[in-house]
Backbone as JSON, one array per atom type, in Angstrom:
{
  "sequence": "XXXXXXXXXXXXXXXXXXXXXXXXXXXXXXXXXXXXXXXXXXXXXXXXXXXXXXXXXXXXXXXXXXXXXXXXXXXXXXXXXX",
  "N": [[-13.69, 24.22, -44.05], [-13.21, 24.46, -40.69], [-15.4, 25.37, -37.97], [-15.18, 28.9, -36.54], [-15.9, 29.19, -33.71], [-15.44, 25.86, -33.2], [-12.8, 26.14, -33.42], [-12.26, 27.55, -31.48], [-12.41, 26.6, -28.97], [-11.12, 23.8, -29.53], [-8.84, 25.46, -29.45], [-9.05, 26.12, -26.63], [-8.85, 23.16, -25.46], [-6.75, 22.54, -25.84], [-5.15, 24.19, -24.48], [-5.67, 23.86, -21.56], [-5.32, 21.49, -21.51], [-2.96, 21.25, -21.78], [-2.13, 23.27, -19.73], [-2.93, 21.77, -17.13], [-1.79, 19.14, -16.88], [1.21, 20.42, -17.0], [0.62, 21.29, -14.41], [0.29, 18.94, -12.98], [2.5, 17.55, -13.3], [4.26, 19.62, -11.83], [3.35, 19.01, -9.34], [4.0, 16.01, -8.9], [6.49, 16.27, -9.22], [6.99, 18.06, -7.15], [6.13, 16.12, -4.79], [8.04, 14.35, -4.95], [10.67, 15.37, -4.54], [10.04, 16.18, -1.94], [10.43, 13.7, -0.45], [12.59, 12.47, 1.62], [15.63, 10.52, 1.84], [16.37, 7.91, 3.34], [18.74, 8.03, 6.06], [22.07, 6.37, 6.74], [22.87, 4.01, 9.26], [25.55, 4.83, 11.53], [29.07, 4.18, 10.51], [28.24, 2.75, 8.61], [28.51, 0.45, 5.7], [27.24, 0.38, 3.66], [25.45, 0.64, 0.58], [23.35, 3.99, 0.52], [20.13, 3.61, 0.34], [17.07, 4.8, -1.0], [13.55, 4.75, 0.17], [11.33, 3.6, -0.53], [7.79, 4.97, -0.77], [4.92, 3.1, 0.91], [1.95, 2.4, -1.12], [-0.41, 3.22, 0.17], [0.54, 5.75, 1.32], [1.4, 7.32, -0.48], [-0.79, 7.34, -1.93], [-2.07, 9.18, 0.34], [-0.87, 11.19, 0.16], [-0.07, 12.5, -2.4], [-3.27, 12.66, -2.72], [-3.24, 14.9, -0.73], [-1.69, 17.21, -1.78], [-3.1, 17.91, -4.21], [-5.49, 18.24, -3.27], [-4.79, 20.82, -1.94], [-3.95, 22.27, -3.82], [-6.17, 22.61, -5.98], [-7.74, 23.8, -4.42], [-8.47, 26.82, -3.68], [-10.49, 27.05, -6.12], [-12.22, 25.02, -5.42], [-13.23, 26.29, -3.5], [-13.66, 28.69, -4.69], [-16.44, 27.78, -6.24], [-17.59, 26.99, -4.32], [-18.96, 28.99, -2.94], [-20.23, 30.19, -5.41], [-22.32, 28.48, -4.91], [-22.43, 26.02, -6.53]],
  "CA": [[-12.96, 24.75, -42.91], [-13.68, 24.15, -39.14], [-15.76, 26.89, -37.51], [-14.65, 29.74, -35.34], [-16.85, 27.82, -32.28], [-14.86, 24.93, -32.85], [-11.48, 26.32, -33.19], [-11.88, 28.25, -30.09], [-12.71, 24.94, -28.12], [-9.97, 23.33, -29.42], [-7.69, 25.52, -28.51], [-9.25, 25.93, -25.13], [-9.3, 22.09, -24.76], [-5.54, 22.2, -25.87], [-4.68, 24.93, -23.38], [-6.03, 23.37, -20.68], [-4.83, 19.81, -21.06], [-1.6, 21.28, -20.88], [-2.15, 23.37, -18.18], [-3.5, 20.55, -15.91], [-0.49, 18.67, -17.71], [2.18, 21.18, -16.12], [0.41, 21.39, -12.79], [0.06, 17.3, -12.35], [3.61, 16.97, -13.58], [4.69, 20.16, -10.85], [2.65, 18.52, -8.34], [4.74, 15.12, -8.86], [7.99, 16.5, -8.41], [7.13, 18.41, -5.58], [6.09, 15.43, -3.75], [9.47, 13.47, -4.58], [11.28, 15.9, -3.6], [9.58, 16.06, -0.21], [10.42, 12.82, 0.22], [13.91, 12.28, 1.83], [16.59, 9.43, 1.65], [17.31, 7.36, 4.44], [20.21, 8.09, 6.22], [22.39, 5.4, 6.95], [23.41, 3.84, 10.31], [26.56, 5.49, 11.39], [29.6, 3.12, 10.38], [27.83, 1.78, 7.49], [29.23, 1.02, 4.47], [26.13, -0.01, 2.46], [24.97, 2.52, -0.42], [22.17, 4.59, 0.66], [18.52, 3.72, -0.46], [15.68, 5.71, -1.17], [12.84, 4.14, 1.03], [9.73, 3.94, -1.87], [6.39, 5.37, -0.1], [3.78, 2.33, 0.5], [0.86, 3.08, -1.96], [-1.29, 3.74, 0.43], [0.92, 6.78, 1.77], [1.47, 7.84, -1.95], [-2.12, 8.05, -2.21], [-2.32, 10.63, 0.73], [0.64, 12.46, -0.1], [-1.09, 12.66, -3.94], [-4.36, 13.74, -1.74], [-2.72, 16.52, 0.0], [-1.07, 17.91, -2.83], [-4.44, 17.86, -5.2], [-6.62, 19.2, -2.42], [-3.96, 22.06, -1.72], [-3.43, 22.93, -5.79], [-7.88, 23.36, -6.61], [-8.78, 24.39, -2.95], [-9.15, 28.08, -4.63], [-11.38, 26.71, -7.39], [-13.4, 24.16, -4.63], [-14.25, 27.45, -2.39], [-14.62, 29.66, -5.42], [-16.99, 27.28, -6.67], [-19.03, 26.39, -3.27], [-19.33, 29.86, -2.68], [-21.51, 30.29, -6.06], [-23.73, 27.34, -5.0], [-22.54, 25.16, -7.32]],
  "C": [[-13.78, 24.54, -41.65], [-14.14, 25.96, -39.0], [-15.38, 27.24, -36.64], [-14.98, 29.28, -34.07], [-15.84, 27.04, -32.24], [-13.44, 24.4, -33.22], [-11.49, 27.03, -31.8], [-11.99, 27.24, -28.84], [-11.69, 24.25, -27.99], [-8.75, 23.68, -29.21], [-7.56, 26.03, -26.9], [-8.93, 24.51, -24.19], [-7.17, 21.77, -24.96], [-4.55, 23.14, -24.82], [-4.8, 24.21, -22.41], [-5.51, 22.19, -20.45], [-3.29, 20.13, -21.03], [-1.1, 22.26, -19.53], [-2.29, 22.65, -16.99], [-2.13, 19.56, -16.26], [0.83, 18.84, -16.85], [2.23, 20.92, -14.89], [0.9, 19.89, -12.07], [1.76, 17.4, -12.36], [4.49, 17.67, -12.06], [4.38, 19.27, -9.48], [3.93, 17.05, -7.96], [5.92, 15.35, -8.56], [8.59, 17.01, -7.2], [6.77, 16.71, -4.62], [7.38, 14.24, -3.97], [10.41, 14.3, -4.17], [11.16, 16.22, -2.16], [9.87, 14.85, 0.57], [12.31, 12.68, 0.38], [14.78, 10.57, 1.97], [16.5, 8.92, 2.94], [18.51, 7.17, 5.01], [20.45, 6.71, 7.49], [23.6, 5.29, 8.75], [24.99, 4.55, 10.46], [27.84, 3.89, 11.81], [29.28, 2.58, 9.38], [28.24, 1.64, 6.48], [28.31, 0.35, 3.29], [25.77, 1.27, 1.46], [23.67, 2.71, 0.38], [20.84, 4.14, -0.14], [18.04, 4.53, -0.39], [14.55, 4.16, -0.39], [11.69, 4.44, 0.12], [8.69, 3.99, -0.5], [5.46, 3.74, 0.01], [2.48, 3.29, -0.17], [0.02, 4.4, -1.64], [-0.83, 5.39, 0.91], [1.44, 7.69, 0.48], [0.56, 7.96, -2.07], [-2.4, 9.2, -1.41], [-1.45, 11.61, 0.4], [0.11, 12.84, -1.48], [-2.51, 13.54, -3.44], [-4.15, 14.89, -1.18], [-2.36, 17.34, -1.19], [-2.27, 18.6, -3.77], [-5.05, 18.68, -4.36], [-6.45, 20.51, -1.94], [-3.9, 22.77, -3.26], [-5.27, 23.52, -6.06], [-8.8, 24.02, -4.88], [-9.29, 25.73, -3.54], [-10.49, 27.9, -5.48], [-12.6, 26.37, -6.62], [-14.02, 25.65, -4.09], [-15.1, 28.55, -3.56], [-16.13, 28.93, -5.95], [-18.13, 27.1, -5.66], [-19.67, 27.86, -2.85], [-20.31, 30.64, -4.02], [-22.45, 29.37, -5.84], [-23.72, 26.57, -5.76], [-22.46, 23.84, -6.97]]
}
């Protein structure tokens, strides 16, 4: 049998990866939903697109989001000196 140590690990390491799991996934939907459609010239009779982010503005919009979700953690953390 596996020891008590390294059942409590694993189900720390299985908590956790789906906590971070949840969050990433929350995190992702909030930022497509933040992002809005392009509305179309008036008169138009084309379908509507969605206007995809360039990368690089998917990487800050990913940056904001991340740095807003562990900011708690970063301060609790700088404030022990770690």
């Amino acid at each position: 049998m596996i020891s008590l140590v390294a059942q409590e690990r694993l189900l720390g390491f299985a908590l956790g990866s789906g906590l971070v799991g949840a969050a990433v996934l929350e995190q992702r939907r909030a930022i497509h939903r933040s992002m809005t459609p392009q509305s179309p010239p008036a008169g138009s009779v084309e379908p509507v697109r969605r206007r995809r982010p360039d990368d690089i503005e998917m990487a800050h919009i990913w940056n904001r989001a991340v740095d807003r979700a562990l900011a708690p953690l970063i301060a609790a953390l700088s404030s022990r000196g770690w």
